[in-house]
PDB file of C-alpha atoms in Angstrom:
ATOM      1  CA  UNK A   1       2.482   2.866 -29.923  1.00 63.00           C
ATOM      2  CA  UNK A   2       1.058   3.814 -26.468  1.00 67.00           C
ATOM      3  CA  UNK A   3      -2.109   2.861 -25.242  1.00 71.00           C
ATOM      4  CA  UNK A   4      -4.641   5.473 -24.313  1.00 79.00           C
ATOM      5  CA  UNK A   5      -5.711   4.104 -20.868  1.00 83.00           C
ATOM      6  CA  UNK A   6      -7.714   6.678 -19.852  1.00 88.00           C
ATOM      7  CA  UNK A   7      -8.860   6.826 -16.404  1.00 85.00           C
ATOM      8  CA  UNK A   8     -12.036   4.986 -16.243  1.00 86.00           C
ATOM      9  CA  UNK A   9     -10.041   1.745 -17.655  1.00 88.00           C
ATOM     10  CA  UNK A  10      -8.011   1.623 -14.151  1.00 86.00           C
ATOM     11  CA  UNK A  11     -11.316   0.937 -12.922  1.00 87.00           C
ATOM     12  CA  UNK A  12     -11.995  -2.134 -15.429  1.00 89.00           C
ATOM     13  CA  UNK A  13      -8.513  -3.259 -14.888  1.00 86.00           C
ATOM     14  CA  UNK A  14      -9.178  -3.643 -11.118  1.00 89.00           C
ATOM     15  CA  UNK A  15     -12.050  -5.552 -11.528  1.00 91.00           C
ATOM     16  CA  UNK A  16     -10.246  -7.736 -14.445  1.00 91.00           C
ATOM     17  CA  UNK A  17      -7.683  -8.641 -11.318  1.00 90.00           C
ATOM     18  CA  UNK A  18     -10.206  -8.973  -8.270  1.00 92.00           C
ATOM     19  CA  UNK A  19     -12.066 -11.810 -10.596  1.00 94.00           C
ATOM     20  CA  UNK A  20      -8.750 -13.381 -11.616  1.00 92.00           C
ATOM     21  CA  UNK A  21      -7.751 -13.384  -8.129  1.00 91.00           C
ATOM     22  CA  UNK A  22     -11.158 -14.993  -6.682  1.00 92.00           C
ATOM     23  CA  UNK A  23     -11.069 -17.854  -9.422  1.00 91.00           C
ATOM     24  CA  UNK A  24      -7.615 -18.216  -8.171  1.00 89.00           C
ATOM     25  CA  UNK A  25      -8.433 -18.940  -4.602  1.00 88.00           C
ATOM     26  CA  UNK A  26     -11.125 -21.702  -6.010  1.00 90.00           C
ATOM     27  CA  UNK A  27      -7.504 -23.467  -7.663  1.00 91.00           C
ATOM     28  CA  UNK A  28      -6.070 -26.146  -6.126  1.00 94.00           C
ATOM     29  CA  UNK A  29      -2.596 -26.029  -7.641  1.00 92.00           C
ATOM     30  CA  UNK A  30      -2.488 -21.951  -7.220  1.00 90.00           C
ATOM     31  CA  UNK A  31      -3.672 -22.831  -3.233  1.00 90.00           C
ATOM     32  CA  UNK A  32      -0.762 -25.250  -3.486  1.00 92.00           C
ATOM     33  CA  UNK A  33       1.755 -22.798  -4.844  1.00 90.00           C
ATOM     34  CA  UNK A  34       0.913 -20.997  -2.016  1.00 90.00           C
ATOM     35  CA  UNK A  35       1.452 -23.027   0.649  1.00 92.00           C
ATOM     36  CA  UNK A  36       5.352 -23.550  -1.401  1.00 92.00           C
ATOM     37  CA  UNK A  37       5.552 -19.870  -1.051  1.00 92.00           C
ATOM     38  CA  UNK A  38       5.075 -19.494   2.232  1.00 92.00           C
ATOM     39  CA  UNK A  39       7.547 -23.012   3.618  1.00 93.00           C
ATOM     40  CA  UNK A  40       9.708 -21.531   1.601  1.00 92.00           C
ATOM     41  CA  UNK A  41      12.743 -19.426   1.907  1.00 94.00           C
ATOM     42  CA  UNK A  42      11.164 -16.258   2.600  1.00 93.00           C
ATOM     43  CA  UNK A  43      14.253 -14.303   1.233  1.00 94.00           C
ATOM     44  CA  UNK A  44      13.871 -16.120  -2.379  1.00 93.00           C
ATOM     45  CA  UNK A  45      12.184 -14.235  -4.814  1.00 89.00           C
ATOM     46  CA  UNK A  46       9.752 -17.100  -5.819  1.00 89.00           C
ATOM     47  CA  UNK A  47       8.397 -16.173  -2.131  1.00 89.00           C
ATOM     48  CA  UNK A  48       7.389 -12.655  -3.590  1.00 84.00           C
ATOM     49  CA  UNK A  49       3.808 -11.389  -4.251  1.00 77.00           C
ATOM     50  CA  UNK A  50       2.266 -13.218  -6.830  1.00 77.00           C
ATOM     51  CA  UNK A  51      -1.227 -11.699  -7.088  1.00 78.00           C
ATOM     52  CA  UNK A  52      -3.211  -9.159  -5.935  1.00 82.00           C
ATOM     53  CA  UNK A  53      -7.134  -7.938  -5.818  1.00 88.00           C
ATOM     54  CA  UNK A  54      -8.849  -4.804  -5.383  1.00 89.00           C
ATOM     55  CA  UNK A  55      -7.773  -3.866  -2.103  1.00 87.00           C
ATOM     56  CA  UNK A  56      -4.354  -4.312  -2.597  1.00 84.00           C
ATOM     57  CA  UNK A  57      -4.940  -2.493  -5.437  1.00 83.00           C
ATOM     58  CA  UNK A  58      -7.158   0.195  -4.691  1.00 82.00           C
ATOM     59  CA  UNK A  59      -7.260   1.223  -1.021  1.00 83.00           C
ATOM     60  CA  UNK A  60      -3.263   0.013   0.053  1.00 82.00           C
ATOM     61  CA  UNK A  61      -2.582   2.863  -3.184  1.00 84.00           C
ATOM     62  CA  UNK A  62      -5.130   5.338  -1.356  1.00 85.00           C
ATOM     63  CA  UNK A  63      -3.249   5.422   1.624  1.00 87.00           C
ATOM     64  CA  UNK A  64      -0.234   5.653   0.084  1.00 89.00           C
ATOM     65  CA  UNK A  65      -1.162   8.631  -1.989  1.00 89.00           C
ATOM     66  CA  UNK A  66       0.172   6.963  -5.392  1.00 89.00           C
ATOM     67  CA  UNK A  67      -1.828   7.788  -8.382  1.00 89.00           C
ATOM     68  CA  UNK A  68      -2.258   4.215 -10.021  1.00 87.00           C
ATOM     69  CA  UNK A  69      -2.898   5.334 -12.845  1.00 88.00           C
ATOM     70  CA  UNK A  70       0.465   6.872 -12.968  1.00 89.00           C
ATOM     71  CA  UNK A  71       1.995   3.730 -11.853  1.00 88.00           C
ATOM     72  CA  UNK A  72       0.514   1.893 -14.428  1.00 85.00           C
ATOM     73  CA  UNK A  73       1.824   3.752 -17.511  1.00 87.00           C
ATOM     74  CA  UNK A  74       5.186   4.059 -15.670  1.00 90.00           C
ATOM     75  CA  UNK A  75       5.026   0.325 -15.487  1.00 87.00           C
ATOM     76  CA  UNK A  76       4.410   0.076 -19.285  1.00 87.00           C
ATOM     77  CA  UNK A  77       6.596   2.272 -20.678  1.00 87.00           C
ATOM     78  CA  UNK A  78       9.375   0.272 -19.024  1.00 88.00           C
ATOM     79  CA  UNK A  79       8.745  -3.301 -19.373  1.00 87.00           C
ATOM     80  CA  UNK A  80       6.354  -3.396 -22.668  1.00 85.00           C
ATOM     81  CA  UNK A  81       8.766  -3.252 -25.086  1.00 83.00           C
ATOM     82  CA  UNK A  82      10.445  -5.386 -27.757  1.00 83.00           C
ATOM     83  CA  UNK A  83      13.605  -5.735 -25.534  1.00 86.00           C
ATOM     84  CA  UNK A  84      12.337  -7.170 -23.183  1.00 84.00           C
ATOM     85  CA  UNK A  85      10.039  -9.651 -25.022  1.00 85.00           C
ATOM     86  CA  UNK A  86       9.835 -12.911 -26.571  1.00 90.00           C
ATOM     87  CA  UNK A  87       7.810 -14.503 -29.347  1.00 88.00           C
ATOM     88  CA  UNK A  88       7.036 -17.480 -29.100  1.00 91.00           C
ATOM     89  CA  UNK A  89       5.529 -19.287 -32.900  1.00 89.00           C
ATOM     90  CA  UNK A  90       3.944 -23.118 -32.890  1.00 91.00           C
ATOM     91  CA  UNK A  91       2.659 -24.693 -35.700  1.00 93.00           C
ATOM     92  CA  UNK A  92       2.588 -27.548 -38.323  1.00 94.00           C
ATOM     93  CA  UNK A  93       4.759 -25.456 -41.081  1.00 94.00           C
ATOM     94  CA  UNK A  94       8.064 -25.163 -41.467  1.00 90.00           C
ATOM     95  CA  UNK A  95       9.625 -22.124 -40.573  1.00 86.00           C
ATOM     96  CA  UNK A  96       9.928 -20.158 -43.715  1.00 89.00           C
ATOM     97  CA  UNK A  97       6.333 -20.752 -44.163  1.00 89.00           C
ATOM     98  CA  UNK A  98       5.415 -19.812 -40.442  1.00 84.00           C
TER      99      UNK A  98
END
């Protein structure tokens, strides 16, 4: 099953990240992470981007010409999927039962 994701959702989904990525900021252990990040080996991958915001988002995509929309569904039809997934199931039963 796809998801519809029609246009005007890109537009929610960019303000869903610019909020996560402003409580971030307020985090001491995500400022900390940061700080790993960047006395770290810069050729590591945990060095990488970690999160964005709106302008990464929105206006670094602009100049670029990419449609992000596009992106987007390219990015879920190639890593949403059951193969490359894992459940994960907690609770008091045994497993039969769970």
């Amino acid at each position: 099953v796809s998801p519809l994701f029609p246009p005007a959702a890109t537009g929610r989904e960019l303000n869903a990240i610019e909020s996560e990525h402003s409580k971030n900021l307020q985090t001491d252990s995500w400022r900390s992470s940061q700080v790993l990040k960047l006395r770290g080996n810069q050729d590591h991958p945990y060095a990488k981007f970690g999160t964005g915001n709106r302008y990464t988002l929105e206006q670094n995509v602009k100049e670029s010409k990419i449609d992000l929309r596009e992106e987007l569904l390219k990015f879920h039809d190639k890593y949403y999927s059951a193969n490359v997934m894992t459940l994960a199931v907690l609770g008091r039963e045994d497993l039969d039962a769970l």
